[in-house]
Coordinates of C-alpha atoms in Angstrom, one line a residue:
M155 CA 126.3 -51.3 103.3
K156 CA 127.9 -49.0 101.4
R157 CA 127.4 -50.8 98.3
G158 CA 123.4 -50.4 99.6
T159 CA 124.1 -47.1 100.4
G160 CA 125.8 -46.0 97.6
M161 CA 123.2 -47.3 95.1
K162 CA 120.1 -45.9 96.9
M163 CA 122.3 -42.5 96.5
R164 CA 122.1 -43.2 92.6
E165 CA 118.7 -44.2 92.2
W166 CA 117.7 -40.8 94.4
R167 CA 119.5 -38.6 92.4
E168 CA 118.2 -40.5 89.1
S169 CA 114.6 -40.0 90.4
R170 CA 115.5 -36.3 91.5
K171 CA 116.3 -35.9 87.8
A172 CA 113.0 -37.3 86.4
R173 CA 111.1 -35.1 88.9
K174 CA 112.9 -32.0 87.3
A175 CA 112.3 -32.9 84.0
D176 CA 108.5 -34.1 84.6
W177 CA 108.6 -30.6 85.7
A178 CA 110.1 -28.5 83.5
V179 CA 107.2 -30.2 80.7
G180 CA 104.8 -29.8 82.8
K181 CA 105.6 -25.5 83.3
A182 CA 106.3 -25.5 79.2
E183 CA 103.2 -27.1 78.7
W184 CA 101.0 -25.2 80.4
R185 CA 102.8 -21.5 79.4
A186 CA 101.8 -22.7 76.0
A187 CA 98.2 -23.7 77.0
Q188 CA 98.5 -20.1 78.5
K189 CA 99.9 -18.2 75.6
R190 CA 97.0 -19.6 73.5
R191 CA 94.8 -18.9 75.9
R192 CA 95.9 -15.0 75.8
A193 CA 96.3 -15.2 71.4
S194 CA 92.4 -16.1 71.6
G195 CA 91.4 -13.3 73.8
E196 CA 90.5 -15.7 76.6
D197 CA 91.2 -15.2 80.9
P198 CA 94.4 -16.7 81.4
D199 CA 93.5 -20.1 83.5
H200 CA 94.8 -20.4 86.5
G201 CA 93.5 -23.8 87.1
C202 CA 90.4 -22.3 89.1
G203 CA 87.5 -24.9 89.4
P204 CA 83.9 -23.7 90.2
M205 CA 83.6 -25.9 94.1
A206 CA 87.5 -26.7 95.0
P207 CA 90.5 -24.9 95.9
S208 CA 92.6 -23.8 93.0
N209 CA 95.9 -24.7 94.0
A210 CA 97.8 -25.0 97.5
F211 CA 97.5 -22.1 98.1
A212 CA 93.8 -21.7 99.0
L213 CA 94.8 -24.3 102.0
L214 CA 97.8 -21.9 103.5
P215 CA 95.2 -19.5 105.3
W216 CA 94.1 -22.6 107.4
L217 CA 98.0 -22.5 109.1
L218 CA 96.0 -19.5 111.1
L219 CA 94.2 -22.1 113.4
G220 CA 98.0 -22.5 114.7
M221 CA 97.8 -18.6 116.0
G222 CA 97.2 -19.0 119.7
A223 CA 99.9 -21.5 120.0
I224 CA 102.0 -18.6 118.1
S225 CA 101.0 -16.0 120.5
N226 CA 101.6 -18.6 123.9
V227 CA 105.1 -19.0 122.2
V228 CA 105.7 -15.3 122.0
K229 CA 104.1 -14.3 125.2
G230 CA 106.7 -16.7 127.5
E231 CA 103.5 -18.8 128.2
T232 CA 104.9 -22.0 126.8
P233 CA 107.5 -23.9 128.5
N234 CA 110.3 -24.9 126.8
P235 CA 109.8 -22.2 124.2
W236 CA 112.4 -22.8 122.0
I237 CA 110.7 -26.2 121.2
G238 CA 107.6 -25.2 121.1
A239 CA 108.6 -22.7 118.5
L240 CA 111.1 -25.3 116.7
G241 CA 107.7 -27.6 116.6
L242 CA 106.1 -24.7 115.2
L243 CA 108.7 -24.5 112.8
L244 CA 108.3 -28.1 112.0
F245 CA 104.6 -28.7 111.3
N246 CA 104.3 -25.7 109.3
S247 CA 107.1 -26.9 106.7
L248 CA 105.6 -30.1 106.9
Y249 CA 102.4 -28.4 106.0
V250 CA 103.2 -26.5 103.4
T251 CA 105.0 -29.7 101.7
L252 CA 102.1 -32.0 102.2
V253 CA 99.3 -29.7 100.7
F254 CA 101.7 -28.6 97.7
R255 CA 102.3 -31.9 96.7
A256 CA 98.6 -32.8 97.4
F257 CA 97.7 -31.1 94.0
N258 CA 100.2 -33.1 92.0
R259 CA 98.8 -36.4 91.3
R260 CA 102.3 -38.2 90.9
A261 CA 104.1 -36.2 94.0
R262 CA 101.0 -37.3 96.1
E263 CA 101.1 -40.8 95.5
A264 CA 104.3 -40.9 96.5
A265 CA 105.9 -43.2 99.5
G266 CA 107.5 -39.7 100.6
T267 CA 104.8 -37.9 101.0
R268 CA 102.9 -40.9 103.0
W269 CA 105.5 -40.5 105.5
C270 CA 105.8 -36.7 105.5
L271 CA 102.1 -37.1 106.2
A272 CA 103.2 -39.7 109.1
A273 CA 105.6 -37.2 110.5
L274 CA 102.9 -34.0 110.5
G275 CA 100.8 -36.8 112.7
A276 CA 103.9 -37.5 114.9
V277 CA 105.2 -33.7 115.8
T278 CA 101.1 -32.6 116.6
C279 CA 100.7 -35.5 118.8
A280 CA 103.9 -34.7 120.1
L281 CA 102.9 -30.8 120.7
A282 CA 99.4 -31.8 122.0
L283 CA 100.5 -33.8 124.3
A284 CA 103.0 -31.7 125.8
Y285 CA 101.5 -28.2 125.8
G286 CA 97.6 -28.9 125.2
G287 CA 95.0 -26.0 124.9
N288 CA 95.5 -23.9 121.8
W289 CA 97.5 -26.4 120.6
L290 CA 95.5 -28.8 120.0
L291 CA 93.9 -27.0 117.4
F292 CA 96.6 -28.4 115.1
F293 CA 94.7 -31.6 114.7
P294 CA 91.6 -30.6 112.7
L295 CA 94.7 -28.8 110.1
W296 CA 96.4 -32.6 109.9
G297 CA 93.1 -34.1 109.3
L298 CA 92.5 -31.1 105.9
A299 CA 96.3 -32.8 105.2
T300 CA 94.9 -36.1 105.4
G301 CA 91.9 -35.7 103.0
A302 CA 94.3 -33.8 100.6
V303 CA 96.6 -36.2 100.3
I304 CA 94.8 -39.3 101.1
R305 CA 92.6 -40.7 98.6
G306 CA 90.2 -43.8 97.8
R307 CA 89.3 -46.4 100.3
L308 CA 92.6 -46.0 102.3
L309 CA 90.9 -42.7 103.4
G310 CA 88.6 -44.1 105.5
P311 CA 90.9 -45.6 108.1
V312 CA 93.3 -43.2 107.9
M313 CA 90.5 -40.5 109.0
F314 CA 89.5 -43.1 111.9
V315 CA 93.0 -42.9 112.8
V316 CA 93.5 -39.6 112.9
T317 CA 90.3 -38.7 114.9
A318 CA 90.7 -41.1 117.1
L319 CA 94.1 -39.9 118.1
A320 CA 92.4 -36.3 118.4
G321 CA 89.9 -37.5 120.2
A322 CA 91.9 -39.6 123.0
I323 CA 94.6 -36.5 123.3
A324 CA 91.9 -33.9 123.7
G325 CA 90.0 -35.7 126.2
L326 CA 93.2 -36.3 128.0
D327 CA 94.1 -32.9 128.2
E328 CA 91.1 -31.4 128.3
G329 CA 87.7 -34.0 129.3
W330 CA 84.9 -34.4 127.5
D331 CA 84.5 -30.6 126.3
T332 CA 87.1 -31.2 123.4
L333 CA 85.5 -33.5 121.4
G334 CA 84.6 -31.1 119.2
I335 CA 88.5 -31.3 118.1
A336 CA 88.1 -34.6 117.0
Y337 CA 84.9 -33.7 115.4
G338 CA 86.3 -30.9 113.6
T339 CA 89.3 -32.9 112.8
L340 CA 87.1 -35.8 110.8
V341 CA 85.3 -33.2 109.2
S342 CA 88.2 -31.0 108.2
G343 CA 89.6 -34.0 106.2
M344 CA 86.3 -35.9 104.6
V345 CA 85.0 -32.7 103.2
T346 CA 88.4 -31.9 101.8
A347 CA 88.6 -34.9 100.7
A348 CA 85.3 -34.7 99.3
I349 CA 85.9 -31.2 97.5
L350 CA 89.4 -32.1 95.7
A351 CA 87.5 -35.9 94.0
L352 CA 84.8 -33.9 92.8
S353 CA 87.1 -31.1 91.7
E354 CA 89.3 -33.7 89.9
T355 CA 86.4 -35.9 88.4
V356 CA 85.0 -32.4 86.8
K357 CA 88.0 -31.6 85.1
E358 CA 88.2 -35.1 84.1
L359 CA 84.4 -35.3 82.7
R360 CA 85.1 -32.0 80.8
E361 CA 88.4 -33.1 79.4
T362 CA 86.4 -36.4 78.2
R363 CA 83.8 -34.0 76.9
E364 CA 86.2 -31.8 75.0
E365 CA 87.3 -35.1 73.5
L366 CA 84.1 -36.5 72.6
A367 CA 83.7 -32.9 70.7
R368 CA 86.2 -33.1 69.1
A369 CA 86.3 -36.9 67.9
A370 CA 82.5 -36.1 66.5
V371 CA 83.8 -33.0 64.4
D372 CA 86.4 -35.4 63.0
Q373 CA 83.7 -37.8 62.1
E374 CA 81.4 -35.6 61.1
R375 CA 84.7 -34.1 58.5
L376 CA 85.2 -37.7 57.4
R377 CA 81.7 -38.4 56.8
F378 CA 81.4 -35.0 54.8
S379 CA 84.3 -35.6 53.2
R380 CA 83.0 -39.3 52.0
D381 CA 79.8 -38.1 50.7
L382 CA 81.6 -35.4 48.9
H383 CA 84.4 -38.1 47.2
D384 CA 81.1 -40.0 46.6
L385 CA 79.1 -37.6 45.1
L386 CA 81.7 -35.9 43.1
G387 CA 83.2 -39.1 41.9
H388 CA 80.5 -40.2 40.3
T389 CA 78.9 -37.1 38.8
L390 CA 82.4 -36.4 37.1
S391 CA 82.7 -39.4 36.1
V392 CA 79.6 -39.2 34.3
I393 CA 80.1 -36.2 33.0
V394 CA 83.9 -37.1 31.3
V395 CA 82.6 -40.4 29.8
K396 CA 79.5 -38.1 28.0
S397 CA 82.2 -35.4 26.7
E398 CA 84.0 -38.1 25.2
A399 CA 81.3 -39.9 23.6
A400 CA 79.4 -36.1 22.7
R401 CA 83.2 -35.5 21.0
R402 CA 83.7 -38.9 19.2
I403 CA 79.9 -38.5 17.2
A404 CA 80.0 -34.6 17.2
P405 CA 81.2 -34.8 13.6
R406 CA 79.4 -38.1 12.0
D407 CA 75.8 -37.1 14.4
M408 CA 75.3 -33.7 15.5
E409 CA 71.5 -34.3 16.8
A410 CA 72.9 -37.0 18.8
A411 CA 76.4 -34.8 20.3
L412 CA 73.6 -32.2 21.0
G413 CA 71.7 -35.0 22.9
Q414 CA 74.9 -35.8 25.5
I415 CA 75.6 -32.1 25.8
A416 CA 72.3 -31.8 27.5
D417 CA 72.7 -35.0 29.0
I418 CA 75.8 -32.8 30.8
E419 CA 74.0 -29.9 31.8
S420 CA 71.6 -32.1 33.4
V421 CA 73.8 -34.2 35.4
G422 CA 75.6 -30.9 36.4
R423 CA 72.6 -28.9 37.5
Q424 CA 71.6 -32.5 39.2
A425 CA 75.4 -32.0 41.1
L426 CA 74.5 -28.4 42.2
T427 CA 71.6 -29.7 43.7
E428 CA 72.8 -32.5 45.6
I429 CA 76.3 -30.8 46.8
R430 CA 73.4 -28.0 47.9
E431 CA 71.7 -30.2 50.5
A432 CA 75.3 -31.9 50.9
V433 CA 76.7 -28.9 52.6
T434 CA 73.4 -27.8 54.0
G435 CA 74.6 -26.8 57.6
Y436 CA 78.0 -25.8 56.9
R437 CA 78.5 -23.0 55.4
E438 CA 76.9 -20.8 58.2
T439 CA 79.7 -21.3 60.4
S440 CA 80.3 -19.7 64.1
L441 CA 82.5 -16.7 65.1
A442 CA 84.9 -18.7 67.1
A443 CA 85.3 -21.3 64.6
E444 CA 86.1 -18.8 61.7
L445 CA 88.6 -17.0 64.5
D446 CA 90.4 -20.4 64.7
R447 CA 90.8 -20.7 60.9
A448 CA 91.7 -17.2 60.5
R449 CA 94.5 -17.8 62.9
G450 CA 95.2 -21.1 61.6
A451 CA 95.9 -19.4 58.3
L452 CA 97.5 -16.7 59.1
T453 CA 100.2 -18.4 61.1
A454 CA 100.6 -20.7 58.0
A455 CA 101.1 -18.2 56.1
G456 CA 104.0 -16.2 57.8
I457 CA 101.9 -13.2 59.9
E458 CA 101.3 -13.5 63.7
P459 CA 97.6 -13.6 64.4
V460 CA 96.3 -11.4 67.2
V461 CA 93.3 -12.5 68.4
R462 CA 91.2 -10.3 71.0
Q463 CA 87.4 -11.0 72.1
S464 CA 85.4 -9.3 74.8
G465 CA 82.0 -9.0 75.6
H466 CA 78.4 -10.6 75.5
P467 CA 78.3 -13.9 73.3
L468 CA 76.3 -13.2 70.1
P469 CA 73.1 -14.9 68.4
P470 CA 73.8 -17.2 65.8
Q471 CA 72.8 -14.9 63.2
A472 CA 75.2 -12.0 64.1
A473 CA 77.8 -14.4 64.6
A474 CA 77.3 -15.6 61.3
L475 CA 77.7 -12.5 59.6
M476 CA 81.0 -11.6 61.2
G477 CA 82.6 -14.8 60.8
W478 CA 82.1 -13.7 56.9
V479 CA 83.8 -10.7 58.0
V480 CA 86.5 -12.3 59.7
R481 CA 87.2 -15.0 56.6
E482 CA 86.9 -12.7 54.0
A483 CA 89.4 -9.8 55.6
A484 CA 91.9 -12.7 56.5
T485 CA 92.0 -14.1 52.9
N486 CA 93.1 -10.8 51.9
A487 CA 95.5 -9.7 54.2
I488 CA 97.0 -13.4 53.3
R489 CA 96.2 -12.7 49.9
H490 CA 97.2 -9.1 49.0
S491 CA 98.9 -7.1 51.7
G492 CA 102.1 -8.7 52.6
A493 CA 101.6 -8.2 56.0
T494 CA 103.4 -9.6 59.2
T495 CA 100.6 -9.1 61.7
C496 CA 96.8 -9.1 61.7
E497 CA 94.6 -7.5 64.6
I498 CA 91.6 -9.1 65.2
E499 CA 89.3 -7.1 67.4
V500 CA 85.9 -8.2 68.6
R501 CA 83.9 -6.2 70.7
S502 CA 80.1 -6.7 72.0
T503 CA 77.4 -5.7 74.2
A504 CA 73.9 -6.4 74.3
E505 CA 72.6 -4.6 71.5
R506 CA 76.0 -3.6 69.5
V507 CA 79.0 -5.3 68.1
R508 CA 81.8 -4.3 66.8
L509 CA 85.0 -6.1 64.5
V510 CA 88.4 -4.5 63.7
I511 CA 90.9 -6.2 61.3
T512 CA 94.1 -4.3 61.2
D513 CA 97.3 -5.1 58.9
N514 CA 100.8 -3.7 58.5
G515 CA 101.1 -4.6 55.2
N516 CA 100.8 -2.3 52.3
G517 CA 97.7 -0.5 52.5
V518 CA 95.2 0.2 49.5
G519 CA 96.5 -0.9 46.2
S520 CA 95.4 0.5 42.5
T521 CA 92.9 -1.9 42.5
P522 CA 89.4 -1.4 43.3
P523 CA 88.0 -3.0 45.9
G524 CA 87.0 -6.5 45.7
S525 CA 83.6 -8.4 45.3
G526 CA 84.1 -10.1 48.2
L527 CA 83.9 -6.8 50.9
T528 CA 81.4 -4.9 48.5
G529 CA 79.3 -8.1 49.2
L530 CA 79.9 -8.3 52.8
T531 CA 79.4 -4.5 52.7
E532 CA 75.7 -5.5 51.1
R533 CA 74.7 -8.0 53.4
L534 CA 75.9 -6.1 56.3
A535 CA 73.8 -3.3 55.1
A536 CA 70.4 -5.4 55.1
A537 CA 71.0 -6.4 58.2
G538 CA 71.5 -2.6 59.8
G539 CA 75.3 -2.5 60.3
T540 CA 77.9 -1.2 58.2
L541 CA 81.2 -2.0 57.0
V542 CA 84.3 0.2 56.1
G543 CA 88.0 -0.6 54.8
G544 CA 90.8 1.7 53.9
P545 CA 94.0 3.0 54.8
A546 CA 95.2 2.1 58.9
P547 CA 95.6 5.3 61.2
G548 CA 99.2 5.5 61.8
A549 CA 102.5 5.4 59.6
G550 CA 100.7 5.1 56.0
R551 CA 101.3 1.5 55.8
G552 CA 98.4 -1.4 56.8
F553 CA 94.7 -1.5 56.3
R554 CA 91.9 -1.9 58.0
V555 CA 88.3 -3.2 58.1
T556 CA 85.4 -1.9 60.8
A557 CA 82.3 -3.9 61.1
E558 CA 79.4 -2.8 63.1
L559 CA 76.4 -4.8 63.9
P560 CA 73.0 -4.1 65.7
V561 CA 72.7 -7.6 67.2
E562 CA 68.8 -7.7 67.7
H563 CA 67.9 -5.8 64.2
A564 CA 70.6 -8.4 62.6
E565 CA 68.7 -11.1 64.1
H566 CA 65.2 -9.8 63.1
A567 CA 66.1 -9.7 59.6
A568 CA 67.5 -12.7 59.6
N569 CA 63.8 -14.0 61.1
A570 CA 62.5 -12.5 58.6
A571 CA 64.5 -14.0 55.8
N572 CA 63.9 -17.2 56.5
A573 CA 60.1 -16.3 56.8
A574 CA 59.9 -15.1 53.4
N575 CA 62.3 -18.4 52.2
E576 CA 59.3 -20.2 53.8
E577 CA 56.8 -18.6 52.3
S578 CA 58.4 -18.6 49.1
R579 CA 58.4 -22.6 49.0

């Protein structure tokens, strides 16, 4: 017996250490996810789903159903009030433990959780048999805890037993007038189980959708890289071969060499056309994608990115223009600024979007502005917007790029440009 008890104690300690380790890992992952969301300008994810309680705290207010029993104990209307108070303390402790374990799959399926649920049922039945009246309202709470903990095919038989006990004990105490206790117990358990199961299904579907989206992006990148490899590999091979032929025959036959050079020009032009066709749909990108790329590039260059985004979603044309500004400004910060931090802030309304990119680098240099910012200024001006670059206000260090664009004007300009292109064709 002693040896068996010692082995059980060791197993319990090992399982406790494993639970602590899992909890620490989960906490670290959650903090990392929250940090990434804050860095991208999104609201922190507290686990709130659209159709279910966000966590165990959403199930705690149901303990207010026991206020009548607490009032009886406080007013001295309960025989043996110390026993009643002890029963209340035990019931609340078991209920809180169960609802917190219900939102962790491993803890929910553990044998200790099932024993805890059985203990909650025993306490509920004992208090109801001993006192009746307001104490019968603990049966719906027991049903709620059962629905939160038990899932799958086992839920039906367990809820039948819980409801039968609630109806039988309530009937012994108050007669048929208390059948509402049995009904409330059944409904609280089944509805809670259905909502939580639906919430978990929605969560799994979202994760699956995100995984499928990532897989689709990876497949598209792989397809694009293969197409580009095949296209450029063949074209460059032809160009190399014809260049070598032109070099060899040029001393003997200049006309033939010029023919080879003409072929090289033709192959090059054809390659440019094929590359333009291959990358159709890749050049215009979304603002969100450019923000992600800028964040990754800045981090790789040793520059801490701070990205904040708020306001209305942008139409594709305005998002594409702002994406180009983000790409150019981030590239300039990486190549020329020597900065340690770079802040990117996007604020948008239904009428206008404003993008501000500020770094703490060397500021304005002696060289004139690059062609990238100049071209972007012209593109934004054509869409009714503005782009201004200059020293960041403050201590005299840093560079700031500010772009503003009316959303509707950008969309109309893009539609007009598309119509002009169609007419020219």
